[in-house]
Structures are given as structure tokens and as C-alpha cells.
Short mmCIF file of C-alpha atoms and ligand atoms in Angstrom, two decimals:
data_model
loop_
_atom_site.label_atom_id
_atom_site.label_comp_id
_atom_site.label_asym_id
_atom_site.label_seq_id
_atom_site.Cartn_x
_atom_site.Cartn_y
_atom_site.Cartn_z
CA UNK A 9 35.97 -47.81 193.85
CA UNK A 10 36.25 -46.47 190.61
CA UNK A 11 39.17 -43.36 189.83
CA UNK A 12 37.52 -40.25 189.02
CA UNK A 13 40.34 -38.98 187.00
CA UNK A 14 42.70 -40.74 184.63
CA UNK A 15 45.85 -38.87 187.04
CA UNK A 16 46.03 -36.57 189.93
CA UNK A 17 49.24 -35.01 191.11
CA UNK A 18 48.92 -34.76 194.48
CA UNK A 19 50.12 -32.69 197.39
CA UNK A 20 52.65 -30.33 195.15
CA UNK A 21 52.45 -26.59 195.18
CA UNK A 22 50.59 -25.37 192.03
CA UNK A 23 52.28 -22.08 190.23
CA UNK A 24 50.67 -20.21 187.62
CA UNK A 25 51.61 -16.72 186.35
CA UNK A 26 48.77 -15.58 188.95
CA UNK A 27 48.85 -17.75 191.87
CA UNK A 28 51.04 -20.13 193.95
CA UNK A 29 48.69 -22.69 195.96
CA UNK A 30 48.92 -26.08 197.57
CA UNK A 31 46.51 -28.12 195.85
CA UNK A 32 46.22 -31.44 193.43
CA UNK A 33 45.91 -31.34 189.79
CA UNK A 34 43.67 -33.89 188.09
CA UNK A 35 43.74 -35.00 184.17
CA UNK A 36 41.54 -36.85 182.19
CA UNK A 37 42.59 -37.27 178.59
CA UNK A 38 44.73 -34.76 177.42
CA UNK A 39 43.43 -31.96 179.79
CA UNK A 40 43.59 -30.70 183.28
CA UNK A 41 40.18 -31.22 184.73
CA UNK A 42 40.38 -30.18 188.42
CA UNK A 43 42.84 -28.10 190.62
CA UNK A 44 41.95 -28.39 194.05
CA UNK A 45 42.51 -29.74 197.90
CA UNK A 46 41.87 -33.26 198.45
CA UNK A 47 40.59 -34.50 194.92
CA UNK A 48 39.06 -37.85 194.45
CA UNK A 49 41.34 -40.69 193.31
CA UNK A 50 42.86 -40.92 190.04
CA UNK A 51 43.41 -44.15 188.10
CA UNK A 52 47.32 -42.82 188.17
CA UNK A 53 48.71 -40.84 191.02
CA UNK A 54 51.72 -38.89 191.56
CA UNK A 55 53.14 -38.10 194.80
CA UNK A 56 54.40 -34.55 194.38
CA UNK A 57 54.84 -33.55 198.11
CA UNK A 58 57.74 -31.20 198.51
CA UNK A 59 57.44 -30.40 194.47
CA UNK A 60 56.62 -27.31 192.44
CA UNK A 61 53.83 -28.42 189.94
CA UNK A 62 54.28 -25.41 187.20
CA UNK A 63 53.20 -25.20 183.70
CA UNK A 64 55.65 -26.97 180.83
CA UNK A 65 57.71 -24.11 179.35
CA UNK A 66 56.92 -22.40 176.05
CA UNK A 67 60.15 -21.65 174.18
CA UNK A 68 58.80 -19.30 171.37
CA UNK A 69 62.56 -19.05 169.75
CA UNK A 70 64.61 -21.77 168.82
CA UNK A 71 66.63 -23.09 165.70
CA UNK A 72 66.07 -26.73 164.97
CA UNK A 73 67.50 -29.08 161.94
CA UNK A 74 67.48 -25.36 160.12
CA UNK A 75 69.32 -24.15 157.52
CA UNK A 76 70.95 -21.10 159.01
CA UNK A 77 72.40 -17.50 157.76
CA UNK A 78 75.75 -19.47 157.60
CA UNK A 79 74.33 -22.10 155.18
CA UNK A 80 75.09 -24.69 158.04
CA UNK A 81 72.20 -26.95 159.48
CA UNK A 82 71.83 -26.90 163.04
CA UNK A 83 72.98 -29.89 165.07
CA UNK A 84 69.94 -31.09 166.55
CA UNK A 85 67.41 -33.05 164.70
CA UNK A 86 63.70 -32.25 165.98
CA UNK A 87 64.15 -35.41 168.03
CA UNK A 88 67.50 -34.40 169.67
CA UNK A 89 66.21 -30.98 170.40
CA UNK A 90 62.87 -31.61 171.64
CA UNK A 91 63.98 -34.39 173.91
CA UNK A 92 66.49 -31.93 175.38
CA UNK A 93 63.75 -29.16 175.53
CA UNK A 94 61.49 -31.95 177.56
CA UNK A 95 64.75 -32.72 180.02
CA UNK A 96 64.73 -29.14 180.95
CA UNK A 97 61.29 -29.00 181.47
CA UNK A 98 59.77 -27.25 177.92
CA UNK A 99 56.94 -28.78 176.52
CA UNK A 100 56.27 -26.22 173.65
CA UNK A 101 58.66 -25.08 171.37
CA UNK A 102 58.17 -22.91 167.93
CA UNK A 103 61.15 -23.25 165.70
CA UNK A 104 61.54 -21.95 162.49
CA UNK A 105 60.52 -23.04 158.63
CA UNK A 106 63.27 -20.90 157.11
CA UNK A 107 62.99 -19.62 153.29
CA UNK A 108 66.06 -18.77 151.96
CA UNK A 109 66.63 -17.05 148.62
CA UNK A 110 65.02 -18.62 145.67
CA UNK A 111 62.91 -20.95 147.76
CA UNK A 112 59.33 -21.46 147.50
CA UNK A 113 57.77 -20.75 150.60
CA UNK A 114 54.93 -23.55 150.39
CA UNK A 115 57.47 -26.21 149.90
CA UNK A 116 59.85 -24.95 153.00
CA UNK A 117 56.73 -25.04 155.16
CA UNK A 118 55.99 -28.73 154.14
CA UNK A 119 59.58 -29.63 154.51
CA UNK A 120 59.99 -28.30 157.89
CA UNK A 121 56.73 -29.90 159.07
CA UNK A 122 57.43 -33.14 157.94
CA UNK A 123 60.95 -33.12 159.92
CA UNK A 124 59.19 -32.32 162.93
CA UNK A 125 56.32 -34.51 162.58
CA UNK A 126 58.67 -37.35 162.48
CA UNK A 127 61.12 -36.41 165.58
CA UNK A 128 59.17 -33.84 167.79
CA UNK A 129 58.41 -35.59 171.52
CA UNK A 130 56.99 -32.13 172.68
CA UNK A 131 54.35 -29.91 170.99
CA UNK A 132 55.37 -27.48 168.28
CA UNK A 133 54.28 -24.81 166.61
CA UNK A 134 56.39 -22.98 163.61
CA UNK A 135 57.31 -19.55 162.49
CA UNK A 136 57.79 -18.83 158.86
CA UNK A 137 61.22 -17.09 158.09
CA UNK A 138 60.80 -14.72 154.90
CA UNK A 139 63.99 -14.06 153.31
CA UNK A 140 62.91 -13.77 149.84
CA UNK A 141 59.64 -11.46 149.66
CA UNK A 142 59.03 -11.82 146.02
CA UNK A 143 55.67 -10.63 144.76
CA UNK A 144 54.43 -14.08 144.94
CA UNK A 145 55.53 -14.84 148.76
CA UNK A 146 53.76 -11.77 149.53
CA UNK A 147 50.80 -11.96 147.81
CA UNK A 148 49.87 -15.33 147.80
CA UNK A 149 52.38 -17.65 149.94
CA UNK A 150 51.98 -15.77 153.21
CA UNK A 151 48.29 -15.59 153.31
CA UNK A 152 47.97 -19.12 152.35
CA UNK A 153 50.67 -20.31 154.88
CA UNK A 154 48.64 -18.25 157.83
CA UNK A 155 45.37 -19.42 156.90
CA UNK A 156 45.96 -23.04 155.46
CA UNK A 157 48.73 -24.02 157.62
CA UNK A 158 48.10 -22.23 160.67
CA UNK A 159 51.56 -20.27 160.87
CA UNK A 160 50.49 -17.26 162.48
CA UNK A 161 54.07 -15.54 162.65
CA UNK A 162 56.69 -14.48 160.47
CA UNK A 163 60.24 -13.94 161.39
CA UNK A 164 62.48 -11.50 159.37
CA UNK A 165 66.14 -10.52 159.66
CA UNK A 166 67.48 -6.92 159.25
CA UNK A 167 71.20 -8.50 159.10
CA UNK A 168 73.24 -11.38 157.69
CA UNK A 169 73.74 -11.56 154.20
CA UNK A 170 71.86 -14.61 153.11
CA UNK A 171 68.87 -13.76 154.89
CA UNK A 172 68.48 -9.86 155.37
CA UNK A 173 65.35 -8.17 153.79
CA UNK A 174 65.73 -4.51 152.61
CA UNK A 175 63.31 -1.73 154.11
CA UNK A 176 61.13 -1.61 151.28
CA UNK A 177 60.52 -5.13 150.82
CA UNK A 178 60.24 -5.18 154.76
CA UNK A 179 57.20 -2.91 154.54
CA UNK A 180 55.71 -5.57 151.82
CA UNK A 181 55.98 -8.07 154.36
CA UNK A 182 54.43 -6.08 157.06
CA UNK A 183 51.47 -5.29 155.40
CA UNK A 184 50.97 -8.92 154.13
CA UNK A 185 51.25 -9.77 157.95
CA UNK A 186 48.84 -7.04 158.78
CA UNK A 187 46.27 -8.22 156.06
CA UNK A 188 46.73 -12.01 157.20
CA UNK A 189 46.50 -11.30 160.87
CA UNK A 190 50.15 -12.78 161.57
CA UNK A 191 52.73 -11.24 164.01
CA UNK A 192 56.19 -10.20 162.78
CA UNK A 193 59.04 -11.28 164.81
CA UNK A 194 62.35 -9.86 163.79
CA UNK A 195 66.61 -10.03 164.30
CA UNK A 196 67.08 -6.23 164.44
CA UNK A 197 70.68 -5.27 163.99
CA UNK A 198 72.22 -2.89 161.50
CA UNK A 199 73.66 -4.77 158.82
CA UNK A 200 76.18 -2.18 157.42
CA UNK A 201 77.72 -1.27 160.82
CA UNK A 202 78.57 -5.29 161.54
CA UNK A 203 79.76 -5.59 157.84
CA UNK A 204 82.08 -2.63 158.21
CA UNK A 205 82.85 -3.36 161.49
CA UNK A 206 83.77 -7.25 160.68
CA UNK A 207 85.77 -6.06 157.50
CA UNK A 208 87.79 -3.54 159.37
CA UNK A 209 88.69 -6.00 162.41
CA UNK A 210 89.74 -8.86 160.05
CA UNK A 211 91.82 -6.53 158.04
CA UNK A 212 93.84 -5.45 161.04
CA UNK A 213 93.92 -9.23 162.09
CA UNK A 214 91.90 -9.08 165.10
CA UNK A 215 90.13 -12.38 164.22
CA UNK A 216 89.40 -14.47 167.33
CA UNK A 217 85.88 -15.03 168.51
CA UNK A 218 86.16 -12.16 170.91
CA UNK A 219 86.05 -9.86 168.27
CA UNK A 220 82.76 -10.79 167.20
CA UNK A 221 81.21 -9.26 170.32
CA UNK A 222 83.33 -5.99 169.05
CA UNK A 223 81.79 -6.58 165.44
CA UNK A 224 78.35 -6.05 166.47
CA UNK A 225 78.48 -2.55 168.19
CA UNK A 226 75.44 -1.69 170.40
CA UNK A 227 74.85 1.04 168.33
CA UNK A 228 73.79 -1.46 165.49
CA UNK A 229 70.90 -2.78 168.14
CA UNK A 230 69.54 0.71 168.94
CA UNK A 231 69.60 1.78 165.41
CA UNK A 232 67.70 -1.33 164.02
CA UNK A 233 65.47 -0.96 166.64
CA UNK A 234 64.55 2.54 165.99
CA UNK A 235 63.95 1.71 162.17
CA UNK A 236 61.99 -1.03 162.71
CA UNK A 237 59.65 0.27 165.15
CA UNK A 238 58.92 3.33 162.66
CA UNK A 239 58.36 0.57 160.08
CA UNK A 240 56.01 -1.14 162.19
CA UNK A 241 54.18 2.26 163.14
CA UNK A 242 53.93 2.97 159.52
CA UNK A 243 51.81 -0.16 158.85
CA UNK A 244 50.55 -0.25 161.99
CA UNK A 245 51.66 -3.91 162.44
CA UNK A 246 52.61 -5.81 165.95
CA UNK A 247 55.98 -6.81 166.35
CA UNK A 248 58.10 -8.99 168.41
CA UNK A 249 61.81 -7.87 168.91
CA UNK A 250 63.70 -10.95 169.27
CA UNK A 251 67.01 -11.48 171.90
CA UNK A 252 67.26 -7.51 173.20
CA UNK A 253 70.56 -7.42 174.44
CA UNK A 254 71.34 -3.94 175.47
CA UNK A 255 70.30 -1.25 178.14
CA UNK A 256 69.71 1.04 175.18
CA UNK A 257 67.61 -1.67 172.94
CA UNK A 258 65.32 -1.95 176.04
CA UNK A 259 65.24 1.96 176.31
CA UNK A 260 63.97 2.16 172.78
CA UNK A 261 61.10 -0.52 173.16
CA UNK A 262 60.12 1.25 176.67
CA UNK A 263 59.64 4.45 174.56
CA UNK A 264 57.82 3.03 171.79
CA UNK A 265 55.38 1.14 174.20
CA UNK A 266 54.80 4.50 176.13
CA UNK A 267 53.74 6.11 173.34
CA UNK A 268 51.41 3.44 172.15
CA UNK A 269 53.47 1.38 169.57
CA UNK A 270 52.37 -2.49 169.81
CA UNK A 271 55.70 -3.73 170.27
CA UNK A 272 56.72 -6.98 172.24
CA UNK A 273 60.29 -8.12 173.06
CA UNK A 274 62.21 -10.86 174.56
CA UNK A 275 65.45 -11.50 175.88
CA UNK A 276 67.54 -15.15 176.21
CA UNK A 277 69.29 -16.41 179.19
CA UNK A 278 72.57 -15.85 178.05
CA UNK A 279 71.93 -12.06 177.90
CA UNK A 280 71.39 -12.10 181.51
CA UNK A 281 74.46 -14.17 182.52
CA UNK A 282 77.25 -14.00 179.92
CA UNK A 283 79.44 -10.95 179.08
CA UNK A 284 81.90 -10.22 176.34
CA UNK A 285 84.75 -10.96 178.56
CA UNK A 286 83.21 -14.65 178.61
CA UNK A 287 84.26 -15.19 174.88
CA UNK A 288 87.50 -14.06 175.50
CA UNK A 289 88.80 -17.76 176.05
CA UNK A 290 92.20 -19.57 174.66
CA UNK A 291 92.48 -20.34 170.98
CA UNK A 292 88.60 -20.59 169.36
CA UNK A 293 87.29 -21.95 172.61
CA UNK A 294 85.13 -18.34 172.85
CA UNK A 295 83.31 -19.70 169.77
CA UNK A 296 81.20 -21.86 172.15
CA UNK A 297 79.65 -18.16 173.41
CA UNK A 298 79.57 -16.96 169.98
CA UNK A 299 75.89 -15.74 168.97
CA UNK A 300 74.45 -12.82 167.64
CA UNK A 301 73.55 -10.08 169.16
CA UNK A 302 76.80 -10.81 171.33
CA UNK A 303 77.28 -11.16 174.99
CA UNK A 304 77.44 -7.36 176.56
CA UNK A 305 78.11 -6.29 180.04
CA UNK A 306 77.03 -6.78 183.69
CA UNK A 307 75.14 -3.26 183.51
CA UNK A 308 73.39 -4.84 180.41
CA UNK A 309 72.32 -7.43 182.67
CA UNK A 310 70.79 -5.16 185.30
CA UNK A 311 69.25 -3.16 182.75
CA UNK A 312 67.43 -6.52 181.09
CA UNK A 313 66.27 -7.65 184.41
CA UNK A 314 64.64 -4.44 185.08
CA UNK A 315 63.03 -4.37 181.60
CA UNK A 316 61.89 -8.03 182.18
CA UNK A 317 60.38 -6.67 185.74
CA UNK A 318 58.28 -3.69 184.33
CA UNK A 319 57.21 -5.58 181.48
CA UNK A 320 59.04 -3.80 178.57
CA UNK A 321 60.25 -7.20 177.73
CA UNK A 322 57.71 -10.25 178.27
CA UNK A 323 59.43 -13.01 177.06
CA UNK A 324 62.49 -15.23 177.91
CA UNK A 325 63.19 -17.75 175.17
CA UNK A 326 66.60 -20.02 174.49
CA UNK A 327 67.49 -18.98 170.71
CA UNK A 328 68.67 -22.36 170.59
CA UNK A 329 71.04 -22.58 167.75
CA UNK A 330 73.41 -25.37 168.07
CA UNK A 331 76.52 -26.20 166.31
CA UNK A 332 79.24 -28.98 167.35
CA UNK A 333 82.69 -27.50 168.46
CA UNK A 334 83.99 -29.25 165.67
CA UNK A 335 84.77 -29.37 161.72
CA UNK A 336 80.96 -30.31 161.45
CA UNK A 337 79.84 -26.92 162.95
CA UNK A 338 81.55 -24.07 164.61
CA UNK A 339 85.23 -25.22 163.34
CA UNK A 340 83.92 -25.94 159.50
CA UNK A 341 86.62 -23.54 158.56
CA UNK A 342 89.28 -25.08 160.25
CA UNK A 343 91.69 -24.12 163.51
CA UNK A 344 92.81 -20.96 161.95
CA UNK A 345 89.10 -19.63 161.15
CA UNK A 346 88.26 -16.01 161.60
CA UNK A 347 84.97 -15.02 164.07
CA UNK A 348 83.18 -14.35 160.41
CA UNK A 349 83.97 -18.28 159.44
CA UNK A 350 82.48 -19.37 162.59
CA UNK A 351 78.86 -20.29 162.93
CA UNK A 352 76.75 -18.05 165.11
CA UNK A 353 74.49 -19.47 167.91
CA UNK A 354 74.50 -21.88 170.73
CA UNK A 355 72.54 -24.53 172.62
CA UNK A 356 69.88 -23.44 175.26
CA UNK A 357 66.84 -25.41 175.17
CA UNK A 358 67.75 -27.58 178.10
CA UNK A 359 69.02 -24.83 179.90
CA UNK A 360 66.79 -21.96 179.58
CA UNK A 361 64.25 -22.74 182.29
CA UNK A 362 66.90 -24.23 184.93
CA UNK A 363 68.93 -21.16 184.32
CA UNK A 364 66.23 -18.69 184.87
CA UNK A 365 64.46 -20.64 187.95
CA UNK A 366 67.84 -20.44 189.34
CA UNK A 367 68.10 -16.71 188.70
CA UNK A 368 64.58 -15.95 189.42
CA UNK A 369 63.63 -18.00 192.27
CA UNK A 370 66.72 -20.04 194.19
CA UNK A 371 68.84 -17.01 194.09
CA UNK A 372 66.96 -14.19 193.41
CA UNK A 373 63.83 -12.31 194.43
CA UNK A 374 61.60 -12.20 191.35
CA UNK A 375 59.73 -15.36 192.33
CA UNK A 376 58.00 -18.34 190.91
CA UNK A 377 55.08 -16.39 189.44
CA UNK A 378 57.08 -14.14 187.33
CA UNK A 379 59.18 -17.32 186.56
CA UNK A 380 56.16 -18.83 184.94
CA UNK A 381 54.82 -15.60 183.31
CA UNK A 382 58.11 -15.08 181.38
CA UNK A 383 58.78 -18.76 180.24
CA UNK A 384 55.50 -20.22 179.82
CA UNK A 385 52.29 -17.97 179.90
CA UNK A 386 53.40 -14.87 178.11
CA UNK A 387 54.77 -16.76 175.23
CA UNK A 388 51.75 -18.81 174.90
CA UNK A 389 49.52 -16.03 175.02
CA UNK A 390 51.49 -13.85 172.55
CA UNK A 391 52.13 -16.49 170.13
CA UNK A 392 48.32 -17.30 170.64
CA UNK A 393 48.65 -20.94 171.70
CA UNK A 394 45.02 -20.98 174.04
CA UNK A 395 45.75 -24.13 175.64
CA UNK A 396 49.28 -23.91 176.34
CA UNK A 397 51.47 -21.71 179.12
CA UNK A 398 49.34 -22.57 182.35
CA UNK A 399 47.82 -25.03 184.83
CA UNK A 400 44.20 -24.14 183.90
CA UNK A 401 40.91 -26.51 183.81
CA UNK A 402 40.46 -26.73 180.06
CA UNK A 403 43.93 -26.55 179.29
CA UNK A 404 46.50 -29.02 177.91
CA UNK A 405 48.04 -30.80 180.87
CA UNK A 406 51.46 -29.73 180.04
CA UNK A 407 53.17 -30.09 183.61
CA UNK A 408 56.51 -30.01 184.80
CA UNK A 409 56.95 -31.19 188.29
CA UNK A 410 60.16 -29.60 189.80
CA UNK A 411 62.33 -30.30 192.81
CA UNK A 412 63.28 -26.87 193.96
CA UNK A 413 66.24 -28.28 195.56
CA UNK A 414 67.93 -30.32 193.17
CA UNK A 415 71.06 -28.93 192.49
CA UNK A 416 72.85 -30.01 189.04
CA UNK A 417 76.05 -28.55 187.61
CA UNK A 418 76.19 -28.04 184.02
CA UNK A 419 79.15 -30.21 182.31
CA UNK A 420 79.64 -31.33 178.67
CA UNK A 421 79.16 -34.86 179.55
CA UNK A 422 75.54 -34.49 180.51
CA UNK A 423 73.70 -32.23 177.71
CA UNK A 424 71.20 -33.83 175.88
CA UNK A 425 71.29 -31.90 173.01
CA UNK A 426 73.61 -32.51 169.64
CA UNK A 427 75.80 -29.67 170.19
CA UNK A 428 77.76 -31.81 172.43
CA UNK A 429 78.82 -28.71 174.87
CA UNK A 430 77.49 -26.41 177.57
CA UNK A 431 78.39 -22.87 177.20
CA UNK A 432 78.12 -22.84 181.11
CA UNK A 433 80.68 -25.52 182.10
CA UNK A 434 80.66 -25.82 186.09
CA UNK A 435 77.92 -23.60 186.79
CA UNK A 436 75.50 -24.97 189.07
CA UNK A 437 71.84 -24.16 189.36
CA UNK A 438 69.40 -24.87 191.88
CA UNK A 439 65.72 -26.37 190.63
CA UNK A 440 65.37 -28.65 188.25
CA UNK A 441 62.02 -30.54 186.75
CA UNK A 442 61.81 -34.19 187.68
CA UNK A 443 58.74 -35.37 185.74
CA UNK A 444 57.14 -33.78 182.68
CA UNK A 445 54.03 -34.17 181.27
CA UNK A 446 52.65 -33.41 177.46
CA UNK A 447 48.94 -33.46 177.15
CA UNK A 448 48.92 -35.86 180.16
CA UNK A 449 51.38 -38.31 178.93
CA UNK A 450 54.50 -38.63 181.06
CA UNK A 451 57.25 -37.63 178.67
CA UNK A 452 60.40 -37.36 181.05
CA UNK A 453 60.08 -39.84 184.33
CA UNK A 454 62.79 -39.23 186.99
CA UNK A 455 65.37 -38.81 184.21
CA UNK A 456 63.96 -41.34 181.61
CA UNK A 457 62.29 -40.45 178.32
CA UNK A 458 59.14 -42.18 178.09
CA UNK A 459 57.65 -41.56 174.67
CA UNK A 460 58.74 -42.32 171.06
CA UNK A 461 59.69 -39.34 168.48
CA UNK A 462 56.78 -38.09 166.70
CA UNK A 463 54.51 -37.91 169.85
CA UNK A 464 54.81 -34.13 169.60
CA UNK A 465 51.70 -32.47 167.93
CA UNK A 466 51.60 -29.74 165.54
CA UNK A 467 49.89 -26.45 166.91
CA UNK A 468 48.17 -24.61 163.83
CA UNK A 469 47.19 -21.06 164.84
CA UNK A 470 46.46 -17.70 163.84
CA UNK A 471 48.09 -14.58 165.20
CA UNK A 472 45.78 -13.93 167.63
CA UNK A 473 45.13 -10.72 169.66
CA UNK A 474 48.91 -9.80 169.88
CA UNK A 475 49.09 -9.46 165.90
CA UNK A 476 46.05 -7.51 165.97
CA UNK A 477 46.87 -3.73 164.87
CA UNK A 478 46.07 -1.15 167.00
CA UNK A 479 43.77 0.82 164.37
CA UNK A 480 46.13 4.02 164.98
CA UNK A 481 47.28 5.41 161.50
CA UNK A 482 50.03 7.88 161.12
CA UNK A 483 48.88 10.70 158.91
CA UNK A 484 50.40 9.65 155.69
CA UNK A 485 48.80 6.03 155.62
CA UNK A 486 45.27 7.25 157.14
CA UNK A 487 42.88 7.97 154.17
CA UNK A 488 41.00 10.45 156.47
CA UNK A 489 44.17 12.66 156.71
CA UNK A 490 46.16 11.90 153.58
CA UNK A 491 43.59 13.36 150.90
CA UNK A 492 41.90 9.89 150.61
CA UNK A 493 44.68 7.47 149.42
CA UNK A 494 43.88 4.01 150.48
CA UNK A 495 47.20 2.12 151.00
CA UNK A 496 46.68 -0.41 153.87
O1 URP B 645 73.38 -16.25 167.17
C1 URP B 645 72.18 -16.77 166.89
N1 URP B 645 71.31 -16.09 167.51
N2 URP B 645 72.00 -17.59 165.68
C2 URP B 645 70.84 -17.93 165.67
C3 URP B 645 70.31 -17.08 164.47
C4 URP B 645 69.75 -16.06 164.99
O2 URP B 645 70.21 -14.98 164.98
O3 URP B 645 68.49 -15.79 165.36
ZN1 ZN B 646 68.20 -13.86 165.87
ZN1 ZN B 647 67.42 -17.16 166.59
#
């Protein structure tokens, strides 16, 4: 008898953002072709009895092989980063093509695409970082990169000396994004407050990694979110606010969404797990948990969970930004480095889903569907990756088969990215993906990588629905109410 499908994943519990059902999943070619009970035989079968069959994760914010704000390249290559992502159940990533000041955006995009094509083992799209909003970048390069290269999102920084874009240029880029149909993602913190606090702390000898957390006042987040939302409203350009860390930040977003501003927002596992006290470690050890914005407090954790539950925040990304804890990375400035001389960021591609599964499903009450929604479906929808983020007939067969009872204790000895350490040593999570498929091909089978570097495929995309303006213009830019001046 000939097989009806290339593959049937049989007898598992299939979870999507809307349903949890006992069903088989059939795959032919690269797509899911049927979901149902007692499906006919596949040429290959995977027994998923007792397992959860879930969409592969979509991680829409990760720094891979990127030149960062500190002038340091991340520890990972596209190969090591995406292998670690796959082992943690993530099948699509959106890293960055990072334009620094003086660089030509088209060349930057070509360079990062080449790096990714060589190494990636899962599928990937790109965001473009704009640090140098020259007239040529704004008028010609951004539209070309959206249209010809399928980069449907732009990232800008409101802080970091090398990357920050001032408000006037920021508005130029928001308008270019509006005209090109791209979403704008933002690292929003008040640069002056952070620079001033850092200078004062260092001058007075408060230089340990824990003072990095104090150098980023929570007010810097609230102020920047408020200013950013005002700029977004002026241009009527939808935005995604990256890595929300405070209760007040979440409240600013809730208020803006409540009055109809098109603001999306994400947080990351570390803002739900770590506090500033966790950075207070002997010597420079705290550098392993230095990232920006920094870890806050337990009451922020509660507020961020509520904001995720309510839909004020829609996405949990990793903000994977790995540096080794040695002279090539975090400790580049030597053993007496101040927090200002230590690279920001930490690894997270592999741990994102297991940490969230443990918190939301194994320990918590938010449940499987919300877990899938925040970590796969919402990022796929918001970033316009139509075939990703769910298990649906016609979609890509990107599937992670989880053992919900598999307990794993994080340890430096077992991390798979190139940072070489885990920020969560000794922490045990319950639930881990055992088998991971990308477009129907097994990428991870029972702890073994089964594809070669370069298997991952580039996902060109437009900005999509999330990037579509609301059509509501404030008076000063509305030609019907501003005495006829056409500005947008
Ligand atoms: O500390 C972080 N998040 N480093 C990565 C760069 C950024 O801020 O997104
Ligand atoms: Zn950032
Ligand atoms: Zn980041």
C-alpha cells in the first residue's frame, strides 16, 4: 500500500494559539497537509504519544554575528546561533543587518544575507538597523531594501553613542517606513539620563556590573516610550517597542493602545525572571547578566506577566546578544573593567522557549495556547511571516515535538551557543523539545543535529498588516485640518 503522506506525526496533542487537540499531523513536501484523527499512513512516521506537537518558535529579536553598539561582534555565527535556537525548539529567527554610521545600507544588507545563507540551520528573515539616516538612506535605500530585498522592518535605537538616531532623523525614518510599508522596532531608553548616571557612578567609583542596572533608571524607559509614541503618532507609523522591562513602561503602552495608537510591544524571559539583585555577584561575574535595559524587580515581573496576559505586550523574544565571558567578549577591557566597558547582552535563543514553557505551563497557569501565541503565532503574524508560527493546513511544517516531563538543569557545560555560559546556572525547567522539523525536514532528532549549515532559508517579507498606518492623523499633519499642508 502506498503512503498517503511523506510524514505523519501520530498520536500527539497538537497545540496552536487557538486549540489543543489530540490529532495526527500529516506533512507532504514542506507543508502541513492534514490535521486530524487516524490519518492514513505516511512514508515516515513519528510516534508522538505523550508528546506535545507545537509550532516551532519564532524568535523575532536576536543579535547574530552582528557588530554591536560596543563595537564588538557577537560571539555566535549564524550556524552556532541557529543550532542553539533549533535545540530550544525555535525554527524561525529574525536577526539584524546592522548599519553603523558611515556604512552603505545596501552593502550591509548584502553582507548579513551572505553570512546567514552560509550558516543558518533554521529559516530567517532580517530587520535592518538604521544608525545613519542620511538623505540617501532615507529616500532611496530604505524603500529599495523593503521592496527588493524583502526586509519589512526597521530597527532604531534611542540610546547608545554609536547607534542612536536623534528625534528629527528618527521622524525621517518613520516617514520612510510609512511610505514603504515597513514596521519600525525601537530600543527606547533616554540616552542623556543613562550617560549622566553612568558618568556620575563611574566618577564616584561605583563601577561593578550591578551599577549598570542603576545607570539605566526606569524613568529612562518611561520617558523614551512616551516620546517614541508621540513620534509614532505624529507620523501615524506603527511601532514595535522592544524589550519592555518596567511596570511603568507597560502602563505607557497600555494607555497609548487604549487611545488607538498602533503600538506593539515585546518583553523577554530575563525581564520575567531576573532582578537587579541577580547582577550583584562577586567580581565581574555579574557581567554575565548585564543587558540593556537591565533586570528590574519582582513587582515588574508581575506587571509584565499581567501585560502579556492582557495583550498589551504581544511577543516574548530572546534578545539573544551573546558575548563570551573572557577577553574576546565581556572582559575585553580586562579584569578591572567598569560596567561601561563591558558588552551588553546575553545568550537566550536556546533557553527562551523552555523558560517560557516552564513558567507558563509547567509551573504557571497561562497555559499552552498562550505559550504558543506569545512565542510563535504572534511574532509570525506581526512580522508578516504568513507560513510560520502555527500548525495549519498549507503552512510550513515547522514543528517542535515536546516532552512536557523532560527536566533540564541549565549548566555552562551543556549550552550550545558560542557564549559558553548560561545566565541561569542550576535552574531546572520542565518541558523540552525532543524533535524539531523545519519545512518537514528533521533538524533535531533526539538530541542530534540532522541538517547542514545553510539549510535555513531566507524569508523575504513586506511589512504587512501590522505596519499599515491607522489613517488617523493628528491635526498638524492632516491636510484637511492644517490649512492644506501635505506632509506625509
Ligand atoms: O543588552 C542588549 N539588549 N544588547 C543587545 C543590543 C540591544 O540593546 O538590543
Ligand atoms: Zn535593544
Ligand atoms: Zn536587542
